[in-house]
Short mmCIF file of C-alpha atoms in Angstrom, two decimals:
data_model
loop_
_atom_site.label_atom_id
_atom_site.label_comp_id
_atom_site.label_asym_id
_atom_site.label_seq_id
_atom_site.Cartn_x
_atom_site.Cartn_y
_atom_site.Cartn_z
CA LYS A 1 101.22 -48.58 -207.01
CA GLN A 2 98.40 -50.38 -205.22
CA GLU A 3 99.46 -53.50 -203.33
CA VAL A 4 97.15 -55.89 -201.51
CA THR A 5 98.30 -58.21 -198.73
CA GLN A 6 96.38 -61.00 -197.03
CA ILE A 7 97.37 -62.44 -193.68
CA PRO A 8 97.55 -65.26 -192.78
CA ALA A 9 98.39 -67.24 -195.94
CA ALA A 10 96.82 -70.35 -194.41
CA LEU A 11 94.57 -71.04 -191.47
CA SER A 12 93.29 -74.24 -189.89
CA VAL A 13 90.51 -74.11 -187.30
CA PRO A 14 88.11 -76.57 -185.65
CA GLU A 15 84.50 -76.54 -186.72
CA GLY A 16 82.31 -74.01 -184.94
CA GLU A 17 85.01 -71.43 -184.39
CA ASN A 18 84.53 -67.79 -185.34
CA LEU A 19 87.39 -66.47 -187.43
CA VAL A 20 88.75 -63.35 -189.08
CA LEU A 21 90.63 -63.04 -192.36
CA ASN A 22 92.65 -59.90 -192.95
CA CYS A 23 93.28 -57.83 -196.07
CA SER A 24 95.36 -54.67 -196.28
CA PHE A 25 95.96 -52.30 -199.19
CA THR A 26 98.45 -49.49 -199.65
CA ASP A 27 96.39 -46.86 -201.52
CA SER A 28 93.15 -45.70 -199.92
CA ALA A 29 91.83 -44.29 -203.22
CA ILE A 30 89.55 -47.18 -204.10
CA TYR A 31 86.10 -47.58 -205.61
CA ASN A 32 85.32 -50.77 -203.76
CA LEU A 33 86.68 -53.99 -202.30
CA GLN A 34 85.45 -57.49 -203.13
CA TRP A 35 85.86 -60.69 -201.15
CA PHE A 36 85.87 -63.88 -203.21
CA ARG A 37 85.84 -67.56 -202.40
CA GLN A 38 87.63 -70.09 -204.60
CA ASP A 39 87.37 -73.85 -204.28
CA PRO A 40 90.30 -75.89 -205.68
CA GLY A 41 90.35 -75.78 -209.49
CA LYS A 42 87.16 -73.72 -209.64
CA GLY A 43 86.24 -70.15 -210.49
CA LEU A 44 85.82 -67.22 -208.14
CA THR A 45 82.55 -66.74 -206.30
CA SER A 46 81.87 -63.19 -205.16
CA LEU A 47 80.96 -63.17 -201.47
CA LEU A 48 80.68 -59.51 -200.59
CA LEU A 49 81.34 -56.16 -202.21
CA ILE A 50 81.94 -53.11 -200.04
CA GLN A 51 81.77 -49.71 -201.63
CA SER A 52 84.34 -47.12 -200.56
CA SER A 53 81.65 -45.15 -198.72
CA GLN A 54 80.52 -48.17 -196.69
CA ARG A 55 81.90 -49.53 -193.43
CA GLU A 56 80.59 -53.08 -193.61
CA GLN A 57 78.47 -55.59 -195.48
CA THR A 58 76.81 -58.76 -194.21
CA SER A 59 75.62 -61.92 -195.91
CA GLY A 60 74.49 -64.79 -193.72
CA ARG A 61 77.40 -65.88 -191.52
CA LEU A 62 79.79 -63.53 -193.31
CA ASN A 63 80.56 -59.95 -192.34
CA ALA A 64 83.09 -57.80 -194.14
CA SER A 65 84.34 -54.49 -192.81
CA LEU A 66 86.25 -51.72 -194.51
CA ASP A 67 88.47 -49.06 -192.94
CA LYS A 68 89.61 -47.13 -195.98
CA SER A 69 91.72 -44.61 -194.08
CA SER A 70 93.89 -47.32 -192.56
CA GLY A 71 93.81 -49.49 -195.70
CA ARG A 72 92.28 -52.54 -194.06
CA SER A 73 89.39 -54.93 -194.53
CA THR A 74 88.40 -57.97 -192.52
CA LEU A 75 86.16 -60.91 -193.38
CA TYR A 76 84.50 -62.39 -190.32
CA ILE A 77 83.10 -65.91 -190.60
CA ALA A 78 80.81 -66.97 -187.77
CA ALA A 79 80.39 -70.55 -186.61
CA SER A 80 82.71 -72.00 -189.26
CA GLN A 81 81.79 -75.25 -191.03
CA PRO A 82 83.86 -77.78 -193.01
CA GLY A 83 82.09 -76.52 -196.13
CA ASP A 84 83.75 -73.13 -195.59
CA SER A 85 87.11 -74.70 -196.45
CA ALA A 86 88.42 -72.82 -199.50
CA THR A 87 90.77 -70.03 -200.52
CA TYR A 88 89.51 -66.53 -199.81
CA LEU A 89 90.74 -63.67 -201.98
CA CYS A 90 90.26 -59.98 -201.48
CA ALA A 91 90.56 -57.55 -204.36
CA VAL A 92 90.37 -53.78 -204.57
CA ARG A 93 89.34 -51.60 -207.48
CA ALA A 94 91.70 -48.66 -207.30
CA SER A 95 90.28 -45.39 -208.57
CA SER A 96 93.72 -44.41 -209.88
CA ASN A 97 94.22 -47.55 -211.93
CA THR A 98 91.61 -47.59 -214.73
CA GLY A 99 89.43 -49.87 -212.63
CA LYS A 100 91.58 -52.98 -212.59
CA LEU A 101 91.04 -55.45 -209.78
CA ILE A 102 94.17 -55.81 -207.66
CA PHE A 103 94.19 -59.15 -205.82
CA GLY A 104 95.81 -60.29 -202.62
CA GLN A 105 97.58 -63.65 -202.53
CA GLY A 106 94.68 -65.27 -200.69
CA THR A 107 94.13 -67.07 -197.40
CA THR A 108 93.58 -70.82 -197.59
CA LEU A 109 91.16 -71.89 -194.88
CA GLN A 110 90.69 -75.42 -193.59
CA VAL A 111 87.85 -76.09 -191.16
CA LYS A 112 88.26 -79.45 -189.45
CA PRO A 113 85.20 -81.48 -188.39
CA ASP B 1 70.84 -64.37 -213.60
CA THR B 2 74.40 -63.53 -212.47
CA GLU B 3 76.08 -66.35 -214.34
CA VAL B 4 79.15 -66.39 -216.53
CA THR B 5 79.59 -69.66 -218.40
CA GLN B 6 82.79 -71.06 -219.88
CA THR B 7 83.46 -73.97 -222.21
CA PRO B 8 85.16 -76.35 -222.21
CA LYS B 9 85.78 -77.15 -218.54
CA HIS B 10 89.00 -78.97 -219.37
CA LEU B 11 91.24 -78.82 -222.42
CA VAL B 12 94.40 -80.75 -223.26
CA MET B 13 96.29 -79.61 -226.33
CA GLY B 14 99.63 -80.14 -227.98
CA MET B 15 102.03 -77.33 -228.71
CA THR B 16 101.13 -77.36 -232.42
CA ASN B 17 97.36 -77.39 -231.93
CA LYS B 18 94.89 -74.56 -232.39
CA LYS B 19 91.99 -74.39 -229.94
CA SER B 20 89.55 -71.84 -228.56
CA LEU B 21 88.04 -71.06 -225.19
CA LYS B 22 84.54 -69.65 -225.02
CA CYS B 23 82.83 -67.41 -222.48
CA GLU B 24 79.24 -66.20 -222.39
CA GLN B 25 77.14 -63.92 -220.19
CA HIS B 26 73.54 -62.78 -220.46
CA MET B 27 73.54 -60.08 -217.80
CA GLY B 28 73.76 -57.24 -220.31
CA HIS B 29 77.30 -56.46 -219.20
CA ARG B 30 79.40 -54.38 -221.59
CA ALA B 31 82.82 -55.31 -220.21
CA MET B 32 84.40 -58.77 -220.40
CA TYR B 33 87.76 -60.03 -219.19
CA TRP B 34 90.24 -62.88 -219.54
CA TYR B 35 92.42 -63.85 -216.58
CA LYS B 36 95.11 -66.50 -216.21
CA GLN B 37 95.61 -68.22 -212.87
CA LYS B 38 98.51 -70.48 -211.93
CA ALA B 39 98.32 -72.80 -208.94
CA LYS B 40 98.30 -71.07 -205.55
CA LYS B 41 98.47 -67.62 -207.17
CA PRO B 42 95.81 -64.95 -207.63
CA PRO B 43 94.33 -64.35 -211.10
CA GLU B 44 96.36 -62.21 -213.51
CA LEU B 45 94.54 -59.95 -215.93
CA MET B 46 95.20 -60.67 -219.61
CA PHE B 47 92.63 -58.74 -221.66
CA VAL B 48 89.69 -56.37 -221.18
CA TYR B 49 86.96 -55.74 -223.75
CA SER B 50 84.66 -52.76 -223.36
CA TYR B 51 81.71 -52.41 -225.73
CA GLU B 52 83.23 -55.16 -227.89
CA LYS B 53 86.49 -53.26 -228.34
CA LEU B 54 89.82 -54.32 -226.85
CA SER B 55 90.67 -51.84 -224.09
CA ILE B 56 93.47 -53.57 -222.24
CA ASN B 57 96.14 -56.04 -223.38
CA GLU B 58 98.50 -56.76 -220.51
CA SER B 59 101.45 -57.51 -222.81
CA VAL B 60 100.12 -60.98 -223.51
CA PRO B 61 102.08 -63.09 -226.09
CA SER B 62 100.50 -63.20 -229.54
CA ARG B 63 99.89 -66.94 -229.25
CA PHE B 64 96.82 -65.83 -227.25
CA SER B 65 94.30 -64.04 -229.46
CA PRO B 66 91.09 -62.66 -227.94
CA GLU B 67 87.89 -62.00 -229.85
CA CYS B 68 84.60 -60.40 -228.82
CA PRO B 69 82.02 -61.20 -231.55
CA ASN B 70 79.17 -59.54 -229.64
CA SER B 71 78.39 -58.10 -226.25
CA SER B 72 77.54 -61.50 -224.74
CA LEU B 73 80.37 -63.60 -226.10
CA LEU B 74 84.13 -63.65 -225.58
CA ASN B 75 86.58 -66.08 -227.14
CA LEU B 76 90.25 -66.78 -226.55
CA HIS B 77 92.01 -68.39 -229.50
CA LEU B 78 95.09 -70.44 -228.67
CA HIS B 79 97.91 -71.35 -231.04
CA ALA B 80 101.42 -72.71 -230.56
CA LEU B 81 101.20 -72.66 -226.79
CA GLN B 82 104.00 -73.66 -224.45
CA PRO B 83 103.78 -76.04 -221.46
CA GLU B 84 104.15 -73.04 -219.12
CA ASP B 85 100.83 -71.74 -220.48
CA SER B 86 99.08 -74.55 -218.61
CA ALA B 87 96.79 -72.82 -216.12
CA LEU B 88 93.20 -72.08 -215.18
CA TYR B 89 91.74 -69.50 -217.56
CA LEU B 90 88.99 -67.41 -216.06
CA CYS B 91 86.48 -65.21 -217.81
CA ALA B 92 84.72 -62.36 -216.01
CA SER B 93 82.22 -59.65 -216.83
CA SER B 94 81.00 -56.39 -215.33
CA PRO B 95 78.37 -53.77 -216.23
CA ILE B 96 81.03 -51.35 -217.47
CA TRP B 97 84.80 -50.90 -217.56
CA GLY B 98 86.77 -48.00 -216.12
CA SER B 99 85.70 -45.45 -213.51
CA GLY B 100 82.81 -46.28 -211.24
CA ASN B 101 81.63 -48.59 -208.54
CA TYR B 102 80.72 -52.00 -209.99
CA GLU B 103 81.20 -55.68 -209.35
CA GLN B 104 82.97 -58.29 -211.45
CA TYR B 105 81.44 -61.71 -211.92
CA PHE B 106 83.65 -64.69 -212.70
CA GLY B 107 83.01 -67.88 -214.61
CA PRO B 108 84.02 -71.39 -213.47
CA GLY B 109 87.16 -71.42 -215.59
CA THR B 110 88.77 -73.68 -218.17
CA ARG B 111 91.59 -75.91 -216.96
CA LEU B 112 94.15 -75.90 -219.81
CA THR B 113 96.99 -78.40 -220.05
CA VAL B 114 99.59 -78.00 -222.81
CA THR B 115 101.57 -81.14 -223.57
#
């Protein structure tokens, strides 16, 4: 059974700092991995999708990496801003699981001015 | 256009009421989903529709009744809900359902409060 873990559960950093969010999964048989952002009481915004054959994806100040063999992904945020404060969720689509998205518990990020 | 829309944004209903949530997408996606999300928890899958047919029901109580009238529209009919059903209800869509490499797009959600 695929399980997804995100560490840390919460993170508080000063503005301008570079930071890394971690996501690990137990079954390497995946189609892809998505990183989402969720503001309080809002829906999920897809940030990056990494296909199983890819090693990383970049969008602006965000860079996501994928090491399928070790079951790990990281989301790197450069030069963090207060507007980056939100909960970040990673989710994998397991190829053995009819395509369901399996979510981690999320990392809640606070960037202080 | 990669937008999934949901109405209403907020809904307060009594335990004897009947109400409906609506979701719409115009991306030509053939799979649509309902998720339930409680505070500080990740979304939990409730239903999946593929080509307007129900493909997945995650053992959801019958007081939640999904409907997919056409490929762009998804409804969730609510009846005789309990206070513990209060949550954020999220709709999502994707090009297909099942095997393959594709992305899911989520709507803004409906905040439901059952009194």
